[in-house]
Amino acid sequence: ENKQCGVEGTLSISNDTGISWTQIGLPAIDTGQFHYNCYIEVDPSKPNTIYLGSRDLFKSTDGGITWKNLTNNWYLENGRWRFSTRNASSHSDQHAIAISSANPNFVIIGNDGGVSRSIDAGTTFESINSTLSLSQLNSLSSHPNNPNLTCSGTQDNGVIIRINNTNQWKEFITGDSGNCYITLIGGEEYYFTSYIQGYLYRFRGSNQ
């Protein structure tokens, strides 16, 4: 049995190795970014158990008839998907998944926040980013008088500041961040940052 997802928010199933396909709906799937991040994977030991990645990771155990949101960054309200990380178990925007053939309860997912691991078939996830020193930086600015103080905008991981005289960074704005700029105005330190859809923000002081 083969399965595939499409950009229009449909799921197609074939029982004859892809010769013919039957299209079924996706009633509870967030299709907001199917053009950007979308994958589908079948449990190697249970053909009716399907994992589907979009902005969140969804799972079906009945061949795609019903679905459960496993990562919970987005929730459906009045017919619209809304963003909230309060109940999220991993980062938004799913891009990759690997299921162990020896133990299908062992699942690893990759998303805009890095890598997360589940040992209970997606019921819970834990981040395994602690040993990964990586981020997608899209801007970099140094303090005009202190080259050890740096800020950067990142793709979907906020604005981050390098803590003075260390190799550690802290995030002070979440989401998709663009340019970040540090300057002095009247002797005071200011941070200017940008966000999607053209939003600009100004912060005063390095503790912001």
Coordinates of C-alpha atoms in Angstrom, one line a residue:
E1 CA 0.0 0.0 0.0
N2 CA 1.4 3.4 -1.1
K3 CA 0.5 6.8 0.2
Q4 CA 1.4 10.3 -0.8
C5 CA 0.3 13.9 0.2
G6 CA -0.3 16.7 -2.1
V7 CA -0.1 20.5 -2.1
E8 CA -3.9 20.9 -2.1
G9 CA -4.3 19.1 1.1
T10 CA -5.2 15.6 -0.1
L11 CA -4.1 12.1 0.7
S12 CA -4.0 9.5 -2.0
I13 CA -3.8 5.7 -1.3
S14 CA -2.9 2.9 -3.7
N15 CA -3.3 -0.8 -3.1
D16 CA -1.7 -1.9 -6.3
T17 CA 1.8 -0.5 -6.1
G18 CA 0.9 2.8 -7.6
I19 CA -1.0 1.7 -10.7
S20 CA -4.2 3.4 -9.4
W21 CA -4.9 5.9 -6.7
T22 CA -7.8 6.7 -4.5
Q23 CA -8.0 10.2 -3.0
I24 CA -9.2 10.7 0.6
G25 CA -9.6 13.9 2.5
L26 CA -7.4 15.3 5.3
P27 CA -10.1 16.7 7.7
A28 CA -7.8 17.4 10.7
I29 CA -4.5 18.2 9.0
D30 CA -2.9 21.6 8.9
T31 CA -2.0 22.2 5.3
G32 CA -0.8 25.7 5.7
Q33 CA 2.8 25.1 4.4
F34 CA 2.4 22.0 2.2
H35 CA 4.2 23.9 -0.5
Y36 CA 7.2 24.3 1.8
N37 CA 7.4 21.4 4.3
C38 CA 5.4 18.2 3.8
Y39 CA 6.4 14.5 4.1
I40 CA 4.6 11.2 4.7
E41 CA 6.0 8.1 6.3
V42 CA 4.4 4.7 7.1
D43 CA 5.3 2.7 10.1
P44 CA 7.4 -0.3 8.8
S45 CA 5.5 -2.8 10.9
K46 CA 2.0 -1.3 10.7
P47 CA 0.9 -0.2 7.2
N48 CA -2.2 1.7 8.6
T49 CA 0.0 3.8 10.9
I50 CA 1.0 6.9 9.0
Y51 CA 3.1 10.0 10.0
L52 CA 2.5 13.2 8.1
G53 CA 4.6 16.3 8.6
S54 CA 3.5 19.8 7.8
R55 CA 3.9 22.6 10.3
D56 CA 3.2 20.0 12.9
L57 CA 3.6 16.2 13.0
F58 CA 0.3 14.3 12.6
K59 CA -0.3 10.6 13.0
S60 CA -3.1 8.2 11.9
T61 CA -3.5 4.6 13.0
D62 CA -6.4 3.8 10.7
G63 CA -5.0 4.4 7.3
G64 CA -5.6 8.1 7.1
I65 CA -9.2 8.3 8.2
T66 CA -8.5 10.1 11.5
W67 CA -5.5 12.0 12.7
K68 CA -3.8 13.2 15.9
N69 CA -1.5 16.2 16.2
L70 CA 1.6 15.0 18.0
T71 CA 3.7 18.2 18.3
N72 CA 0.9 20.8 18.9
N73 CA 2.4 24.1 17.7
W74 CA -0.8 24.9 15.8
Y75 CA -4.5 24.4 16.8
L76 CA -7.7 24.7 14.9
E77 CA -10.1 27.4 16.1
N78 CA -13.2 28.5 14.2
G79 CA -12.0 26.9 11.0
R80 CA -8.5 28.6 11.2
W81 CA -5.2 27.2 12.3
R82 CA -3.6 29.4 15.0
F83 CA -0.1 29.3 16.5
S84 CA 0.7 28.7 20.2
T85 CA 3.7 26.8 21.6
R86 CA 2.2 26.4 25.1
N87 CA 1.5 22.7 24.6
A88 CA 4.2 22.0 21.9
S89 CA 6.4 19.0 22.3
S90 CA 8.8 20.0 19.5
H91 CA 9.4 22.9 17.1
S92 CA 7.2 23.9 14.2
D93 CA 7.8 23.2 10.5
Q94 CA 8.6 19.6 10.0
H95 CA 11.1 18.5 7.3
A96 CA 12.3 15.0 8.0
I97 CA 11.4 11.8 9.9
A98 CA 13.1 8.5 10.5
I99 CA 11.4 5.4 12.0
S100 CA 13.5 2.5 13.3
S101 CA 12.7 -0.7 11.5
A102 CA 13.9 -2.7 14.5
N103 CA 11.8 -0.7 16.9
P104 CA 9.1 1.5 15.3
N105 CA 8.5 3.2 18.7
F106 CA 11.8 4.9 18.1
V107 CA 11.1 8.0 15.9
I108 CA 13.4 11.0 15.1
I109 CA 12.1 14.1 13.5
G110 CA 13.9 17.1 12.0
N111 CA 12.3 20.6 11.9
D112 CA 13.2 24.3 12.0
G113 CA 14.2 23.9 15.6
G114 CA 16.6 21.0 15.1
V115 CA 16.2 17.4 16.0
S116 CA 13.8 15.7 18.4
R117 CA 13.5 12.0 19.5
S118 CA 10.6 9.9 20.6
I119 CA 10.8 6.4 22.2
D120 CA 7.0 6.0 22.4
A121 CA 5.9 6.3 18.7
G122 CA 5.4 10.1 18.9
T123 CA 3.4 10.3 22.2
T124 CA 6.3 12.4 23.7
F125 CA 9.4 14.0 22.2
E126 CA 12.6 15.3 23.6
S127 CA 15.1 17.6 22.0
I128 CA 18.5 16.2 21.2
N129 CA 20.1 19.5 20.1
S130 CA 22.3 19.9 23.2
T131 CA 25.4 18.7 21.3
L132 CA 24.6 20.5 18.1
S133 CA 26.2 23.9 17.6
L134 CA 24.3 25.2 14.6
S135 CA 21.7 27.8 13.6
Q136 CA 20.7 29.4 10.3
L137 CA 21.8 33.0 10.8
N138 CA 20.6 35.7 8.3
S139 CA 22.2 38.8 9.9
L140 CA 25.0 39.7 12.2
S141 CA 25.8 42.9 14.1
S142 CA 28.5 43.8 16.6
H143 CA 28.3 46.4 19.4
P144 CA 30.0 49.6 18.2
N145 CA 32.3 49.7 21.3
N146 CA 32.4 46.1 22.4
P147 CA 33.2 43.5 19.7
N148 CA 32.5 40.7 22.1
L149 CA 28.8 41.6 22.2
T150 CA 27.0 40.3 19.0
C151 CA 23.4 39.9 17.9
S152 CA 22.0 37.9 15.1
G153 CA 18.6 37.2 13.5
T154 CA 17.9 33.6 12.7
Q155 CA 15.5 31.6 10.6
D156 CA 12.5 30.7 12.8
N157 CA 14.6 30.7 16.0
G158 CA 14.4 34.3 17.0
V159 CA 17.0 37.0 17.6
I160 CA 19.9 35.8 19.6
I161 CA 22.6 37.7 21.5
R162 CA 26.1 36.3 22.3
I163 CA 26.6 36.7 26.0
N164 CA 29.6 38.9 26.6
N165 CA 33.0 37.2 26.7
T166 CA 31.5 33.7 26.3
N167 CA 30.6 31.3 23.5
Q168 CA 27.0 31.1 24.7
W169 CA 23.9 32.7 23.1
K170 CA 20.5 33.6 24.4
E171 CA 17.3 34.2 22.6
F172 CA 15.2 37.3 23.4
I173 CA 12.7 37.3 20.5
T174 CA 11.1 34.2 19.0
G175 CA 10.0 33.3 15.5
D176 CA 11.4 34.2 12.0
S177 CA 13.8 37.1 12.6
G178 CA 15.6 39.2 9.9
N179 CA 18.2 41.9 10.3
C180 CA 19.5 42.8 13.8
Y181 CA 21.4 46.0 14.5
I182 CA 23.2 47.3 17.7
T183 CA 23.8 51.0 18.0
L184 CA 24.3 53.7 20.6
I185 CA 21.9 56.6 20.8
G186 CA 22.7 59.4 23.3
G187 CA 25.1 57.0 25.0
E188 CA 22.5 54.3 25.5
E189 CA 22.5 50.9 23.9
Y190 CA 19.7 50.0 21.5
Y191 CA 18.8 46.9 19.5
F192 CA 16.8 47.1 16.3
T193 CA 15.3 43.9 15.0
S194 CA 13.0 42.9 12.2
Y195 CA 10.3 40.2 11.7
I196 CA 8.2 38.7 8.9
Q197 CA 5.8 40.9 7.1
G198 CA 8.0 44.0 7.6
Y199 CA 7.7 44.5 11.4
L200 CA 10.4 46.4 13.1
Y201 CA 11.2 46.5 16.9
R202 CA 13.4 48.6 19.1
F203 CA 14.8 47.5 22.4
R204 CA 16.9 49.5 24.9
G205 CA 19.7 47.8 26.9
S206 CA 21.5 44.6 26.6
N207 CA 19.2 42.8 29.1
Q208 CA 16.3 42.9 26.7

